[in-house]
mmCIF file of C-alpha atoms in Angstrom:
data_model
loop_
_atom_site.group_PDB
_atom_site.id
_atom_site.type_symbol
_atom_site.label_atom_id
_atom_site.label_comp_id
_atom_site.label_asym_id
_atom_site.label_seq_id
_atom_site.Cartn_x
_atom_site.Cartn_y
_atom_site.Cartn_z
ATOM 1 C CA UNK H 1 0.047 19.825 -5.295
ATOM 2 C CA UNK H 2 -3.059 19.946 -3.084
ATOM 3 C CA UNK H 3 -3.158 16.139 -3.104
ATOM 4 C CA UNK H 4 0.428 15.978 -1.804
ATOM 5 C CA UNK H 5 -0.394 18.474 0.962
ATOM 6 C CA UNK H 6 -3.399 16.367 1.977
ATOM 7 C CA UNK H 7 -1.252 13.235 2.349
ATOM 8 C CA UNK H 8 1.364 15.072 4.432
ATOM 9 C CA UNK H 9 -1.231 16.708 6.691
ATOM 10 C CA UNK H 10 -3.018 13.396 7.249
ATOM 11 C CA UNK H 11 0.272 11.766 8.236
ATOM 12 C CA UNK H 12 1.190 14.634 10.569
ATOM 13 C CA UNK H 13 -2.098 14.289 12.469
ATOM 14 C CA UNK H 14 -0.939 10.919 13.801
ATOM 15 C CA UNK H 15 1.657 12.623 15.983
ATOM 16 C CA UNK H 16 -1.087 14.370 17.949
ATOM 17 C CA UNK H 17 -2.827 11.217 19.151
ATOM 18 C CA UNK H 18 -4.229 10.570 22.599
ATOM 19 C CA UNK H 19 -1.750 9.037 25.035
ATOM 20 C CA UNK H 20 -4.113 6.089 25.565
ATOM 21 C CA UNK H 21 -3.960 5.015 21.916
ATOM 22 C CA UNK H 22 -2.137 1.761 21.242
ATOM 23 C CA UNK H 23 0.856 2.159 18.962
ATOM 24 C CA UNK H 24 2.107 -0.712 16.787
ATOM 25 C CA UNK H 25 4.849 -1.199 14.215
ATOM 26 C CA UNK H 26 4.979 -3.833 11.519
ATOM 27 C CA UNK H 27 6.906 -5.168 8.525
ATOM 28 C CA UNK H 28 6.083 -7.653 5.817
ATOM 29 C CA UNK H 29 5.951 -8.790 2.205
ATOM 30 C CA UNK H 30 3.812 -7.124 -0.452
ATOM 31 C CA UNK H 31 2.910 -7.960 -4.038
ATOM 32 C CA UNK H 32 2.092 -4.892 -6.131
ATOM 33 C CA UNK H 33 -0.182 -5.643 -9.092
ATOM 34 C CA UNK H 34 -0.900 -3.287 -11.999
ATOM 35 C CA UNK H 35 -3.793 -4.044 -14.360
ATOM 36 C CA UNK H 36 -3.864 -2.193 -17.684
ATOM 37 C CA UNK H 37 -6.971 -2.359 -19.861
ATOM 38 C CA UNK H 38 -8.006 -0.975 -23.246
ATOM 39 C CA UNK H 39 -11.317 -2.148 -24.594
ATOM 40 C CA UNK H 40 -11.463 -5.921 -24.177
ATOM 41 C CA UNK H 41 -7.687 -6.299 -23.808
ATOM 42 C CA UNK H 42 -6.186 -6.594 -20.326
ATOM 43 C CA UNK H 43 -2.637 -7.086 -19.034
ATOM 44 C CA UNK H 44 -1.351 -7.734 -15.500
ATOM 45 C CA UNK H 45 2.125 -6.978 -14.161
ATOM 46 C CA UNK H 46 3.347 -7.823 -10.650
ATOM 47 C CA UNK H 47 6.215 -6.534 -8.518
ATOM 48 C CA UNK H 48 7.532 -8.101 -5.306
ATOM 49 C CA UNK H 49 8.591 -5.969 -2.359
ATOM 50 C CA UNK H 50 8.191 -5.146 1.305
ATOM 51 C CA UNK H 51 6.516 -2.645 3.617
ATOM 52 C CA UNK H 52 7.154 -1.020 6.999
ATOM 53 C CA UNK H 53 4.383 0.698 8.926
ATOM 54 C CA UNK H 54 3.248 2.363 12.125
ATOM 55 C CA UNK H 55 -0.396 2.300 13.249
ATOM 56 C CA UNK H 56 -2.539 3.697 16.076
ATOM 57 C CA UNK H 57 -5.561 1.932 17.557
ATOM 58 C CA UNK H 58 -8.398 4.004 19.039
ATOM 59 C CA UNK H 59 -11.147 2.091 20.834
ATOM 60 C CA UNK H 60 -14.604 3.520 20.074
ATOM 61 C CA UNK H 61 -16.954 0.828 21.378
ATOM 62 C CA UNK H 62 -16.487 -2.299 23.457
ATOM 63 C CA UNK H 63 -19.230 -4.873 24.108
ATOM 64 C CA UNK H 64 -19.537 -8.578 24.800
ATOM 65 C CA UNK H 65 -19.703 -9.194 21.029
ATOM 66 C CA UNK H 66 -16.317 -7.556 20.524
ATOM 67 C CA UNK H 67 -14.821 -4.107 20.094
ATOM 68 C CA UNK H 68 -14.960 -1.504 17.349
ATOM 69 C CA UNK H 69 -12.277 1.083 16.771
ATOM 70 C CA UNK H 70 -10.399 3.306 14.354
ATOM 71 C CA UNK H 71 -6.911 2.449 13.124
ATOM 72 C CA UNK H 72 -5.068 5.106 11.109
ATOM 73 C CA UNK H 73 -1.460 4.547 10.094
ATOM 74 C CA UNK H 74 1.501 5.441 7.903
ATOM 75 C CA UNK H 75 3.118 2.816 5.654
ATOM 76 C CA UNK H 76 6.205 2.876 3.427
ATOM 77 C CA UNK H 77 5.970 0.445 0.512
ATOM 78 C CA UNK H 78 8.662 -0.696 -1.935
ATOM 79 C CA UNK H 79 8.225 -3.003 -4.918
ATOM 80 C CA UNK H 80 10.501 -3.805 -7.835
ATOM 81 C CA UNK H 81 11.835 -6.298 -10.335
ATOM 82 C CA UNK H 82 14.930 -6.861 -12.446
ATOM 83 C CA UNK H 83 15.446 -8.910 -15.592
ATOM 84 C CA UNK H 84 18.621 -9.545 -17.598
ATOM 85 C CA UNK H 85 19.597 -11.498 -20.697
ATOM 86 C CA UNK H 86 22.334 -11.681 -23.295
ATOM 87 C CA UNK H 87 21.610 -10.707 -26.888
ATOM 88 C CA UNK H 88 24.264 -11.271 -29.587
ATOM 89 C CA UNK H 89 26.949 -11.388 -26.914
ATOM 90 C CA UNK H 90 25.797 -8.128 -25.291
ATOM 91 C CA UNK H 91 24.381 -8.205 -21.768
ATOM 92 C CA UNK H 92 21.135 -6.273 -21.295
ATOM 93 C CA UNK H 93 19.319 -5.544 -18.051
ATOM 94 C CA UNK H 94 16.076 -3.766 -17.163
ATOM 95 C CA UNK H 95 14.899 -2.907 -13.642
ATOM 96 C CA UNK H 96 11.807 -1.180 -12.278
ATOM 97 C CA UNK H 97 11.336 0.187 -8.747
ATOM 98 C CA UNK H 98 8.320 1.774 -7.026
ATOM 99 C CA UNK H 99 8.266 3.663 -3.696
ATOM 100 C CA UNK H 100 5.067 4.786 -1.922
ATOM 101 C CA UNK H 101 3.832 6.413 1.251
ATOM 102 C CA UNK H 102 0.372 5.091 2.137
ATOM 103 C CA UNK H 103 -1.989 6.506 4.767
ATOM 104 C CA UNK H 104 -4.644 3.888 5.648
ATOM 105 C CA UNK H 105 -7.617 4.902 7.815
ATOM 106 C CA UNK H 106 -9.317 1.662 8.823
ATOM 107 C CA UNK H 107 -12.373 0.774 10.840
ATOM 108 C CA UNK H 108 -11.294 -2.238 12.913
ATOM 109 C CA UNK H 109 -13.397 -4.939 14.567
ATOM 110 C CA UNK H 110 -11.773 -7.200 17.203
ATOM 111 C CA UNK H 111 -12.968 -10.218 19.146
ATOM 112 C CA UNK H 112 -11.063 -11.733 22.078
ATOM 113 C CA UNK H 113 -11.200 -15.539 21.913
ATOM 114 C CA UNK H 114 -9.039 -16.090 24.976
ATOM 115 C CA UNK H 115 -8.443 -13.273 27.438
ATOM 116 C CA UNK H 116 -4.973 -11.702 27.092
ATOM 117 C CA UNK H 117 -3.895 -14.596 24.852
ATOM 118 C CA UNK H 118 -5.681 -14.665 21.481
ATOM 119 C CA UNK H 119 -7.663 -12.038 19.594
ATOM 120 C CA UNK H 120 -8.902 -12.030 15.999
ATOM 121 C CA UNK H 121 -9.682 -8.880 14.026
ATOM 122 C CA UNK H 122 -10.808 -7.583 10.651
ATOM 123 C CA UNK H 123 -10.420 -4.128 9.149
ATOM 124 C CA UNK H 124 -11.465 -2.047 6.139
ATOM 125 C CA UNK H 125 -11.190 1.548 4.987
ATOM 126 C CA UNK H 126 -9.676 4.027 2.521
ATOM 127 C CA UNK H 127 -5.953 4.162 1.775
ATOM 128 C CA UNK H 128 -4.525 7.481 0.554
ATOM 129 C CA UNK H 129 -1.437 6.679 -1.529
ATOM 130 C CA UNK H 130 1.343 8.984 -2.725
ATOM 131 C CA UNK H 131 4.002 7.738 -5.136
ATOM 132 C CA UNK H 132 7.442 8.921 -4.017
ATOM 133 C CA UNK H 133 9.437 7.517 -6.937
ATOM 134 C CA UNK H 134 8.921 5.236 -9.927
ATOM 135 C CA UNK H 135 12.076 4.541 -11.930
ATOM 136 C CA UNK H 136 12.857 2.372 -14.926
ATOM 137 C CA UNK H 137 16.519 1.668 -15.637
ATOM 138 C CA UNK H 138 17.774 0.019 -18.834
ATOM 139 C CA UNK H 139 21.377 -1.146 -19.300
ATOM 140 C CA UNK H 140 22.963 -2.329 -22.565
ATOM 141 C CA UNK H 141 26.600 -3.252 -22.169
ATOM 142 C CA UNK H 142 28.341 -0.329 -20.459
ATOM 143 C CA UNK H 143 25.558 2.164 -21.269
ATOM 144 C CA UNK H 144 22.495 2.864 -19.133
ATOM 145 C CA UNK H 145 19.379 5.038 -19.284
ATOM 146 C CA UNK H 146 17.179 5.910 -16.305
ATOM 147 C CA UNK H 147 13.567 7.051 -16.701
ATOM 148 C CA UNK H 148 11.487 8.820 -14.057
ATOM 149 C CA UNK H 149 7.989 7.501 -14.781
ATOM 150 C CA UNK H 150 6.249 10.348 -12.945
ATOM 151 C CA UNK H 151 8.051 12.970 -15.038
ATOM 152 C CA UNK H 152 8.613 11.212 -18.355
ATOM 153 C CA UNK H 153 5.508 9.003 -18.578
ATOM 154 C CA UNK H 154 1.756 9.582 -18.288
ATOM 155 C CA UNK H 155 1.652 7.921 -14.883
ATOM 156 C CA UNK H 156 -0.267 9.503 -11.994
ATOM 157 C CA UNK H 157 1.490 9.856 -8.653
ATOM 158 C CA UNK H 158 -1.662 9.863 -6.452
ATOM 159 C CA UNK H 159 -4.031 6.968 -5.846
ATOM 160 C CA UNK H 160 -7.008 6.212 -3.612
ATOM 161 C CA UNK H 161 -7.427 2.581 -2.616
ATOM 162 C CA UNK H 162 -9.962 0.601 -0.632
ATOM 163 C CA UNK H 163 -8.230 -1.698 1.830
ATOM 164 C CA UNK H 164 -9.493 -4.717 3.718
ATOM 165 C CA UNK H 165 -7.900 -7.539 5.678
ATOM 166 C CA UNK H 166 -7.805 -9.698 8.799
ATOM 167 C CA UNK H 167 -5.369 -10.904 11.424
ATOM 168 C CA UNK H 168 -4.675 -12.261 14.887
ATOM 169 C CA UNK H 169 -3.065 -10.787 18.009
ATOM 170 C CA UNK H 170 -1.117 -13.104 20.333
ATOM 171 C CA UNK H 171 -0.430 -12.316 24.003
ATOM 172 C CA UNK H 172 -1.635 -8.717 23.392
ATOM 173 C CA UNK H 173 1.728 -7.945 21.757
ATOM 174 C CA UNK H 174 2.295 -9.822 18.495
ATOM 175 C CA UNK H 175 0.257 -9.373 15.318
ATOM 176 C CA UNK H 176 0.011 -11.454 12.161
ATOM 177 C CA UNK H 177 -2.135 -10.038 9.352
ATOM 178 C CA UNK H 178 -2.878 -10.106 5.645
ATOM 179 C CA UNK H 179 -4.800 -7.733 3.435
ATOM 180 C CA UNK H 180 -5.454 -6.340 -0.010
ATOM 181 C CA UNK H 181 -5.672 -2.738 -1.227
ATOM 182 C CA UNK H 182 -7.856 -2.225 -4.302
ATOM 183 C CA UNK H 183 -6.895 0.724 -6.523
ATOM 184 C CA UNK H 184 -9.896 2.965 -7.220
ATOM 185 C CA UNK H 185 -8.370 5.609 -9.514
ATOM 186 C CA UNK H 186 -7.095 5.398 -13.078
ATOM 187 C CA UNK H 187 -3.317 5.993 -12.811
ATOM 188 C CA UNK H 188 -3.029 6.815 -16.538
ATOM 189 C CA UNK H 189 -3.071 10.595 -17.007
ATOM 190 C CA UNK H 190 -2.577 10.882 -20.786
ATOM 191 C CA UNK H 191 -5.035 11.625 -23.567
ATOM 192 C CA UNK H 192 -7.770 9.098 -24.228
ATOM 193 C CA UNK H 193 -8.935 7.918 -27.680
ATOM 194 C CA UNK H 194 -12.525 7.853 -26.373
ATOM 195 C CA UNK H 195 -15.302 5.308 -26.409
ATOM 196 C CA UNK H 196 -14.530 1.710 -25.535
ATOM 197 C CA UNK H 197 -10.825 2.223 -26.279
ATOM 198 C CA UNK H 198 -10.105 4.398 -23.223
ATOM 199 C CA UNK H 199 -6.909 3.258 -21.500
ATOM 200 C CA UNK H 200 -7.076 2.457 -17.775
ATOM 201 C CA UNK H 201 -4.384 1.544 -15.279
ATOM 202 C CA UNK H 202 -5.233 0.407 -11.735
ATOM 203 C CA UNK H 203 -2.796 -0.634 -9.028
ATOM 204 C CA UNK H 204 -3.583 -3.026 -6.174
ATOM 205 C CA UNK H 205 -1.447 -4.578 -3.458
ATOM 206 C CA UNK H 206 -1.572 -7.839 -1.496
ATOM 207 C CA UNK H 207 0.440 -7.963 1.722
ATOM 208 C CA UNK H 208 1.169 -10.227 4.676
ATOM 209 C CA UNK H 209 3.233 -9.307 7.692
ATOM 210 C CA UNK H 210 3.948 -9.301 11.394
ATOM 211 C CA UNK H 211 3.808 -6.532 13.979
ATOM 212 C CA UNK H 212 4.401 -5.602 17.595
ATOM 213 C CA UNK H 213 2.117 -3.605 19.946
ATOM 214 C CA UNK H 214 3.692 -1.187 22.417
#
């Protein structure tokens, strides 16, 4: 519960920003990747989705070599997949959906190539991630079963990621960026067999999108 409170408090702090901070909104595509390992065995699963975010840029230092600042934000992320087939004349379907609220706190470096026209930037920092919902739905004919992975599976809701990325700003208003968030925590919360057979589950996310500065 304390972890959930921390995420909500961190997000609420963004509403008390200085009036001189630059606000931006953005949307884009994301690819959520989950890597599960036990001993020498490893398995990767990917989910396609989208994100929508709001960020704030605070300038800390500006020199002829560029500018350095802090960029916190709040991002909603969705990812999912669906698969269906027919077995012995019976239609079966399975679908998985994931919903997150992420709070990135990035250090951002920017360099203006052409005044008021073209700027490049890079960023890196921690991403505090809270899983809102993770549902698995299975349908066989007219029957269906829905599983809440956070309640019915040994799947942790909280994650801490390390994010990094780069992008460009055009005409001081339009952003194009890409990045990757590397999952640092083991999302598996069940009992471990011990030794080299401990089960680990890490979630990362690649994303690319566009944004607008106000």
